[in-house]
GROMACS .gro file of C-alpha atoms in nm:
model
  390
    1UNK     CA    1   7.872  20.457  13.484
    2UNK     CA    2   8.196  20.446  13.256
    3UNK     CA    3   8.477  20.224  13.318
    4UNK     CA    4   8.725  20.514  13.238
    5UNK     CA    5   8.532  20.771  13.483
    6UNK     CA    6   8.586  20.531  13.832
    7UNK     CA    7   8.923  20.575  13.976
    8UNK     CA    8   9.069  20.510  14.315
    9UNK     CA    9   9.060  20.844  14.555
   10UNK     CA   10   9.351  20.977  14.689
   11UNK     CA   11   9.586  20.909  14.944
   12UNK     CA   12   9.464  21.040  15.309
   13UNK     CA   13   9.621  21.056  15.618
   14UNK     CA   14   9.642  20.715  15.808
   15UNK     CA   15   9.499  20.710  16.183
   16UNK     CA   16   9.549  20.338  16.266
   17UNK     CA   17   9.710  20.026  16.174
   18UNK     CA   18   9.585  19.661  16.149
   19UNK     CA   19   9.850  19.390  16.145
   20UNK     CA   20   9.805  18.994  16.070
   21UNK     CA   21  10.035  18.730  16.033
   22UNK     CA   22   9.894  18.675  15.648
   23UNK     CA   23   9.756  18.908  15.401
   24UNK     CA   24   9.697  18.823  15.089
   25UNK     CA   25   9.621  19.090  14.841
   26UNK     CA   26   9.543  19.150  14.465
   27UNK     CA   27   9.917  19.225  14.366
   28UNK     CA   28  10.013  18.889  14.470
   29UNK     CA   29  10.156  18.979  14.828
   30UNK     CA   30  10.114  18.669  15.084
   31UNK     CA   31  10.237  18.664  15.398
   32UNK     CA   32  10.297  18.890  15.731
   33UNK     CA   33  10.228  19.200  15.699
   34UNK     CA   34  10.011  19.540  15.794
   35UNK     CA   35   9.755  19.817  15.657
   36UNK     CA   36   9.763  20.177  15.762
   37UNK     CA   37   9.403  20.295  15.721
   38UNK     CA   38   9.247  20.654  15.730
   39UNK     CA   39   8.951  20.832  15.525
   40UNK     CA   40   8.770  20.466  15.452
   41UNK     CA   41   9.132  20.388  15.205
   42UNK     CA   42   9.488  20.212  15.267
   43UNK     CA   43   9.705  20.477  15.314
   44UNK     CA   44  10.001  20.223  15.343
   45UNK     CA   45  10.090  19.853  15.341
   46UNK     CA   46  10.397  19.664  15.389
   47UNK     CA   47  10.560  19.329  15.479
   48UNK     CA   48  10.661  19.208  15.819
   49UNK     CA   49  10.514  19.196  16.172
   50UNK     CA   50  10.479  19.567  16.264
   51UNK     CA   51  10.503  19.909  16.060
   52UNK     CA   52  10.803  20.111  16.177
   53UNK     CA   53  10.876  20.514  16.185
   54UNK     CA   54  10.589  20.740  16.215
   55UNK     CA   55  10.333  20.470  16.158
   56UNK     CA   56  10.425  20.304  16.523
   57UNK     CA   57  10.281  20.581  16.711
   58UNK     CA   58   9.922  20.519  16.551
   59UNK     CA   59   9.661  20.266  16.730
   60UNK     CA   60   9.752  19.887  16.605
   61UNK     CA   61   9.495  19.619  16.599
   62UNK     CA   62   9.623  19.264  16.586
   63UNK     CA   63   9.367  19.066  16.374
   64UNK     CA   64   9.344  18.688  16.409
   65UNK     CA   65   9.348  18.520  16.059
   66UNK     CA   66   9.400  18.584  15.715
   67UNK     CA   67   9.313  18.912  15.530
   68UNK     CA   68   9.242  18.939  15.174
   69UNK     CA   69   9.042  19.193  14.980
   70UNK     CA   70   8.620  19.236  15.031
   71UNK     CA   71   8.468  19.046  14.753
   72UNK     CA   72   8.367  19.189  14.406
   73UNK     CA   73   7.974  19.038  14.328
   74UNK     CA   74   7.867  19.148  13.979
   75UNK     CA   75   7.541  18.927  13.978
   76UNK     CA   76   7.336  18.916  14.292
   77UNK     CA   77   6.964  18.944  14.283
   78UNK     CA   78   6.881  19.012  14.656
   79UNK     CA   79   6.856  18.847  15.000
   80UNK     CA   80   6.658  18.865  15.315
   81UNK     CA   81   6.326  18.788  15.095
   82UNK     CA   82   6.439  19.159  14.891
   83UNK     CA   83   6.487  19.081  14.471
   84UNK     CA   84   6.660  19.422  14.370
   85UNK     CA   85   6.421  19.408  14.078
   86UNK     CA   86   6.136  19.467  14.264
   87UNK     CA   87   6.258  19.645  14.597
   88UNK     CA   88   6.175  19.995  14.753
   89UNK     CA   89   6.482  20.131  14.941
   90UNK     CA   90   6.443  19.993  15.229
   91UNK     CA   91   6.466  19.686  15.083
   92UNK     CA   92   6.699  19.687  14.867
   93UNK     CA   93   6.953  19.858  15.187
   94UNK     CA   94   6.872  19.507  15.364
   95UNK     CA   95   6.967  19.290  15.034
   96UNK     CA   96   7.282  19.457  15.023
   97UNK     CA   97   7.396  19.475  15.400
   98UNK     CA   98   7.351  19.085  15.412
   99UNK     CA   99   7.576  19.029  15.129
  100UNK     CA  100   7.819  19.296  15.219
  101UNK     CA  101   7.817  19.149  15.607
  102UNK     CA  102   7.923  18.784  15.421
  103UNK     CA  103   8.219  18.953  15.278
  104UNK     CA  104   8.072  19.074  14.968
  105UNK     CA  105   8.185  19.453  15.007
  106UNK     CA  106   8.105  19.564  14.620
  107UNK     CA  107   7.794  19.487  14.451
  108UNK     CA  108   7.624  19.516  14.175
  109UNK     CA  109   7.262  19.468  14.162
  110UNK     CA  110   7.107  19.224  13.938
  111UNK     CA  111   6.783  19.310  13.818
  112UNK     CA  112   6.595  19.043  13.571
  113UNK     CA  113   6.382  19.023  13.286
  114UNK     CA  114   6.082  19.256  13.345
  115UNK     CA  115   5.889  19.498  13.160
  116UNK     CA  116   6.042  19.821  13.031
  117UNK     CA  117   5.804  19.994  13.283
  118UNK     CA  118   5.900  19.783  13.619
  119UNK     CA  119   6.285  19.793  13.491
  120UNK     CA  120   6.253  20.167  13.499
  121UNK     CA  121   6.084  20.163  13.828
  122UNK     CA  122   6.373  19.929  13.969
  123UNK     CA  123   6.625  20.165  13.830
  124UNK     CA  124   6.447  20.445  13.999
  125UNK     CA  125   6.539  20.269  14.291
  126UNK     CA  126   6.882  20.151  14.268
  127UNK     CA  127   7.027  20.470  14.103
  128UNK     CA  128   7.041  20.622  14.398
  129UNK     CA  129   7.208  20.383  14.587
  130UNK     CA  130   7.495  20.362  14.318
  131UNK     CA  131   7.517  20.730  14.384
  132UNK     CA  132   7.552  20.723  14.709
  133UNK     CA  133   7.799  20.442  14.710
  134UNK     CA  134   7.580  20.171  14.859
  135UNK     CA  135   7.571  19.969  14.522
  136UNK     CA  136   7.834  19.988  14.268
  137UNK     CA  137   7.636  19.962  13.960
  138UNK     CA  138   7.304  19.779  13.834
  139UNK     CA  139   7.336  19.475  13.621
  140UNK     CA  140   7.078  19.433  13.385
  141UNK     CA  141   6.999  19.054  13.325
  142UNK     CA  142   6.708  19.048  13.055
  143UNK     CA  143   6.538  19.099  12.840
  144UNK     CA  144   6.722  19.085  12.603
  145UNK     CA  145   6.778  18.685  12.633
  146UNK     CA  146   6.742  18.374  12.441
  147UNK     CA  147   6.405  18.194  12.495
  148UNK     CA  148   6.568  17.865  12.421
  149UNK     CA  149   6.804  17.948  12.687
  150UNK     CA  150   6.579  18.128  12.943
  151UNK     CA  151   6.650  17.957  13.283
  152UNK     CA  152   6.396  18.128  13.498
  153UNK     CA  153   6.340  18.419  13.287
  154UNK     CA  154   5.989  18.432  13.130
  155UNK     CA  155   5.965  18.395  12.752
  156UNK     CA  156   5.672  18.626  12.749
  157UNK     CA  157   5.883  18.929  12.853
  158UNK     CA  158   6.209  18.802  12.636
  159UNK     CA  159   6.233  19.011  12.357
  160UNK     CA  160   6.495  19.147  12.087
  161UNK     CA  161   6.698  19.493  12.136
  162UNK     CA  162   6.602  19.776  11.996
  163UNK     CA  163   6.801  20.138  12.050
  164UNK     CA  164   6.539  20.335  12.162
  165UNK     CA  165   6.437  20.052  12.471
  166UNK     CA  166   6.841  20.046  12.506
  167UNK     CA  167   6.867  20.385  12.534
  168UNK     CA  168   6.543  20.474  12.732
  169UNK     CA  169   6.670  20.225  12.988
  170UNK     CA  170   7.021  20.390  13.009
  171UNK     CA  171   6.826  20.730  13.056
  172UNK     CA  172   6.617  20.621  13.345
  173UNK     CA  173   6.954  20.470  13.542
  174UNK     CA  174   7.144  20.788  13.534
  175UNK     CA  175   7.488  20.613  13.397
  176UNK     CA  176   7.433  20.391  13.718
  177UNK     CA  177   7.411  20.065  13.485
  178UNK     CA  178   7.762  19.927  13.491
  179UNK     CA  179   7.689  19.525  13.312
  180UNK     CA  180   7.426  19.426  13.066
  181UNK     CA  181   7.403  19.041  13.034
  182UNK     CA  182   7.236  19.002  12.632
  183UNK     CA  183   7.202  18.715  12.421
  184UNK     CA  184   7.457  18.783  12.108
  185UNK     CA  185   7.245  18.574  11.849
  186UNK     CA  186   6.952  18.798  11.895
  187UNK     CA  187   6.859  19.052  11.566
  188UNK     CA  188   7.014  19.356  11.664
  189UNK     CA  189   7.211  19.240  11.953
  190UNK     CA  190   7.522  19.316  11.791
  191UNK     CA  191   7.460  19.666  11.731
  192UNK     CA  192   7.321  19.707  12.082
  193UNK     CA  193   7.652  19.555  12.213
  194UNK     CA  194   7.852  19.844  12.059
  195UNK     CA  195   7.592  20.086  12.155
  196UNK     CA  196   7.626  20.021  12.538
  197UNK     CA  197   8.001  19.976  12.514
  198UNK     CA  198   7.964  20.332  12.335
  199UNK     CA  199   7.844  20.416  12.669
  200UNK     CA  200   8.055  20.284  12.890
  201UNK     CA  201   7.833  19.999  13.021
  202UNK     CA  202   8.040  19.645  13.049
  203UNK     CA  203   7.847  19.393  12.802
  204UNK     CA  204   7.808  19.002  12.906
  205UNK     CA  205   7.706  18.708  12.672
  206UNK     CA  206   7.453  18.477  12.846
  207UNK     CA  207   7.136  18.334  12.847
  208UNK     CA  208   7.221  18.251  12.498
  209UNK     CA  209   7.197  18.013  12.219
  210UNK     CA  210   7.462  18.103  12.010
  211UNK     CA  211   7.760  17.930  11.854
  212UNK     CA  212   8.136  17.968  11.971
  213UNK     CA  213   8.224  18.220  11.651
  214UNK     CA  214   7.860  18.417  11.719
  215UNK     CA  215   8.025  18.467  12.068
  216UNK     CA  216   8.357  18.531  11.931
  217UNK     CA  217   8.209  18.791  11.723
  218UNK     CA  218   8.068  18.971  12.024
  219UNK     CA  219   8.391  18.959  12.182
  220UNK     CA  220   8.480  19.165  11.852
  221UNK     CA  221   8.201  19.412  11.883
  222UNK     CA  222   8.306  19.470  12.240
  223UNK     CA  223   8.175  19.206  12.516
  224UNK     CA  224   8.389  19.114  12.743
  225UNK     CA  225   8.208  18.870  12.987
  226UNK     CA  226   8.022  18.575  13.012
  227UNK     CA  227   7.753  18.526  13.253
  228UNK     CA  228   7.753  18.223  13.457
  229UNK     CA  229   7.933  17.967  13.219
  230UNK     CA  230   7.783  17.669  13.134
  231UNK     CA  231   7.433  17.811  13.295
  232UNK     CA  232   7.184  17.976  13.028
  233UNK     CA  233   7.407  17.835  12.720
  234UNK     CA  234   7.430  17.547  12.512
  235UNK     CA  235   7.605  17.240  12.635
  236UNK     CA  236   7.962  17.228  12.518
  237UNK     CA  237   7.992  16.968  12.261
  238UNK     CA  238   8.306  16.922  12.089
  239UNK     CA  239   8.159  16.988  11.705
  240UNK     CA  240   8.009  17.307  11.807
  241UNK     CA  241   8.130  17.420  12.144
  242UNK     CA  242   7.890  17.710  12.157
  243UNK     CA  243   7.891  18.004  12.435
  244UNK     CA  244   8.048  17.759  12.683
  245UNK     CA  245   8.324  17.662  12.439
  246UNK     CA  246   8.424  18.055  12.341
  247UNK     CA  247   8.418  18.105  12.727
  248UNK     CA  248   8.686  17.882  12.800
  249UNK     CA  249   8.890  17.959  12.475
  250UNK     CA  250   8.862  18.335  12.424
  251UNK     CA  251   9.088  18.533  12.620
  252UNK     CA  252   8.930  18.850  12.619
  253UNK     CA  253   8.630  18.734  12.851
  254UNK     CA  254   8.611  18.711  13.217
  255UNK     CA  255   8.394  18.424  13.319
  256UNK     CA  256   8.155  18.387  13.576
  257UNK     CA  257   8.108  18.112  13.783
  258UNK     CA  258   7.834  17.983  14.024
  259UNK     CA  259   8.018  17.800  14.312
  260UNK     CA  260   7.734  17.675  14.496
  261UNK     CA  261   7.735  17.294  14.488
  262UNK     CA  262   7.427  17.317  14.237
  263UNK     CA  263   7.497  17.497  13.952
  264UNK     CA  264   7.808  17.333  13.835
  265UNK     CA  265   7.966  17.031  13.891
  266UNK     CA  266   8.312  16.941  14.073
  267UNK     CA  267   8.491  16.808  13.723
  268UNK     CA  268   8.312  17.141  13.528
  269UNK     CA  269   8.435  17.354  13.786
  270UNK     CA  270   8.810  17.228  13.711
  271UNK     CA  271   8.785  17.267  13.360
  272UNK     CA  272   8.659  17.614  13.403
  273UNK     CA  273   8.904  17.692  13.658
  274UNK     CA  274   9.205  17.530  13.434
  275UNK     CA  275   9.101  17.683  13.100
  276UNK     CA  276   8.995  18.021  13.237
  277UNK     CA  277   9.282  18.116  13.470
  278UNK     CA  278   9.335  18.426  13.544
  279UNK     CA  279   8.996  18.507  13.381
  280UNK     CA  280   8.773  18.361  13.658
  281UNK     CA  281   8.487  18.570  13.826
  282UNK     CA  282   8.326  18.388  14.142
  283UNK     CA  283   7.961  18.493  14.150
  284UNK     CA  284   7.672  18.428  14.403
  285UNK     CA  285   7.367  18.508  14.134
  286UNK     CA  286   7.165  18.524  14.494
  287UNK     CA  287   6.803  18.536  14.521
  288UNK     CA  288   6.549  18.686  14.713
  289UNK     CA  289   6.544  18.330  14.943
  290UNK     CA  290   6.926  18.396  15.074
  291UNK     CA  291   7.013  18.428  15.413
  292UNK     CA  292   6.612  18.403  15.452
  293UNK     CA  293   6.417  18.082  15.436
  294UNK     CA  294   6.262  17.835  15.192
  295UNK     CA  295   5.939  17.858  15.027
  296UNK     CA  296   5.761  18.040  14.707
  297UNK     CA  297   5.939  18.354  14.548
  298UNK     CA  298   5.929  18.493  14.221
  299UNK     CA  299   6.209  18.579  13.994
  300UNK     CA  300   6.211  18.740  13.639
  301UNK     CA  301   5.829  18.683  13.599
  302UNK     CA  302   5.857  18.306  13.692
  303UNK     CA  303   5.711  18.170  14.010
  304UNK     CA  304   6.025  17.989  14.199
  305UNK     CA  305   6.011  17.717  14.498
  306UNK     CA  306   6.329  17.722  14.738
  307UNK     CA  307   6.396  17.370  14.926
  308UNK     CA  308   6.659  17.313  15.132
  309UNK     CA  309   6.822  17.625  15.013
  310UNK     CA  310   6.771  17.503  14.642
  311UNK     CA  311   6.608  17.751  14.399
  312UNK     CA  312   6.416  17.559  14.100
  313UNK     CA  313   6.154  17.701  13.927
  314UNK     CA  314   5.801  17.561  14.028
  315UNK     CA  315   5.769  17.362  13.695
  316UNK     CA  316   6.120  17.181  13.833
  317UNK     CA  317   6.251  17.245  13.473
  318UNK     CA  318   6.550  17.474  13.572
  319UNK     CA  319   6.748  17.657  13.862
  320UNK     CA  320   6.650  17.994  13.950
  321UNK     CA  321   6.949  18.142  14.098
  322UNK     CA  322   7.131  18.024  14.408
  323UNK     CA  323   7.094  18.127  14.809
  324UNK     CA  324   7.485  18.150  14.883
  325UNK     CA  325   7.745  18.388  14.856
  326UNK     CA  326   8.080  18.511  14.714
  327UNK     CA  327   8.216  18.393  15.037
  328UNK     CA  328   8.075  18.087  15.046
  329UNK     CA  329   8.199  18.002  14.690
  330UNK     CA  330   8.533  18.109  14.797
  331UNK     CA  331   8.549  17.829  15.123
  332UNK     CA  332   8.427  17.575  14.846
  333UNK     CA  333   8.725  17.683  14.630
  334UNK     CA  334   9.018  17.665  14.879
  335UNK     CA  335   8.862  17.339  15.072
  336UNK     CA  336   8.720  17.139  14.805
  337UNK     CA  337   8.934  17.210  14.496
  338UNK     CA  338   9.240  17.261  14.722
  339UNK     CA  339   9.302  17.617  14.525
  340UNK     CA  340   9.576  17.862  14.698
  341UNK     CA  341   9.452  18.200  14.821
  342UNK     CA  342   9.605  18.432  14.592
  343UNK     CA  343   9.404  18.262  14.292
  344UNK     CA  344   9.105  18.269  14.523
  345UNK     CA  345   9.167  18.622  14.575
  346UNK     CA  346   9.179  18.705  14.213
  347UNK     CA  347   8.852  18.490  14.144
  348UNK     CA  348   8.670  18.679  14.414
  349UNK     CA  349   8.824  19.037  14.385
  350UNK     CA  350   9.075  19.138  14.167
  351UNK     CA  351   8.926  18.993  13.797
  352UNK     CA  352   8.562  19.123  13.885
  353UNK     CA  353   8.698  19.445  13.951
  354UNK     CA  354   8.938  19.454  13.678
  355UNK     CA  355   8.669  19.341  13.422
  356UNK     CA  356   8.394  19.614  13.565
  357UNK     CA  357   8.648  19.910  13.552
  358UNK     CA  358   8.595  19.913  13.961
  359UNK     CA  359   8.908  20.053  14.092
  360UNK     CA  360   9.067  20.034  14.471
  361UNK     CA  361   8.956  19.636  14.544
  362UNK     CA  362   9.288  19.489  14.621
  363UNK     CA  363   9.457  19.652  14.907
  364UNK     CA  364   9.727  19.847  14.734
  365UNK     CA  365   9.775  20.167  14.802
  366UNK     CA  366   9.523  20.404  14.790
  367UNK     CA  367   9.251  20.147  14.738
  368UNK     CA  368   8.918  20.101  14.977
  369UNK     CA  369   8.981  20.002  15.296
  370UNK     CA  370   8.772  19.659  15.224
  371UNK     CA  371   8.933  19.358  15.359
  372UNK     CA  372   8.751  19.048  15.486
  373UNK     CA  373   8.912  18.789  15.761
  374UNK     CA  374   8.895  18.463  15.692
  375UNK     CA  375   8.946  18.161  15.952
  376UNK     CA  376   9.160  17.863  15.966
  377UNK     CA  377   8.888  17.673  15.728
  378UNK     CA  378   8.863  17.942  15.497
  379UNK     CA  379   8.526  18.080  15.595
  380UNK     CA  380   8.439  18.477  15.644
  381UNK     CA  381   8.495  18.573  15.943
  382UNK     CA  382   8.510  18.952  16.035
  383UNK     CA  383   8.438  19.246  15.740
  384UNK     CA  384   8.542  19.582  15.696
  385UNK     CA  385   8.406  19.785  15.427
  386UNK     CA  386   8.542  20.174  15.422
  387UNK     CA  387   8.738  20.141  15.697
  388UNK     CA  388   8.440  20.014  15.872
  389UNK     CA  389   8.417  19.723  16.053
  390UNK     CA  390   8.050  19.577  15.940
   0.00000   0.00000   0.00000
């Protein structure tokens, strides 16, 4: 799926209007406004308490709360006991629906490190859901990752990228791979980055022990995203800042952040937010226990224990994904960090959409009718996807 191929659909004919005292869009609009909707799209948008002209004759719905664009989660492994990497079709649909109801109206399903055979099987399940529009692509987080910074990924399954394997997985995916995370210091990684970019795939740098210079060189080769900054990379150091330092300083890189209260401290969140203004992307990194229960799970070939909603490797050596949602991250960003809603909208929808080449994610004319209604505490209330309330 090429970034160049994804465009917003044509505007249709409005069949209803929604009005709210405050609508915050990706274009910077913030105040009383209305949205004329039809055929699953935003047909028209305007400021003020109500539309005029022919639109006044349409059914009108007044929304209580603040309306923002639907969230875009480009890094999500599953929910409700389901892991996208091993799910059947029904399970993958359930996991996607859970995140959509929580406000993430657009999802890129993450498949963690596995054997080539297992990854091909996962792609066989997920590709039709991308083609149907349930998902907006597949993210391969592995197997081309660093053993030193593997996190929850089984070191026995990690390997360097070989052109034949890269091509085989892309072929199996039928053009639905939208994002690939890779450690740029691995043998053959820079060539793999160029190959993936040439195929229209967005490349992220992550689970890497690379130096800052190696990260900048990977950006030169076409990488444009950093996978969950701070996690899965060497700590920021003043003489060798590594991938984290490159993420915070290289304006070519969108910067993923897991804002679940576990993965990144408050001060580190503020450093990332201030240094990468306009490039920050909230992600959930949600694993199978999301919306489910504590217990034992498996991810990326490793056993995981979830206690009190915190996912850790069974040996306690690493966090193993999150049990949160992007919507919960938006609430935390607004309430705990005092971030303005326009900034939160950029981090939860607009920046991810831009970095992935997803058109129509900002509540502008011709965009998809994907919206979230937030209450006065910044929490997710109602969710609309493609013009339908979930």
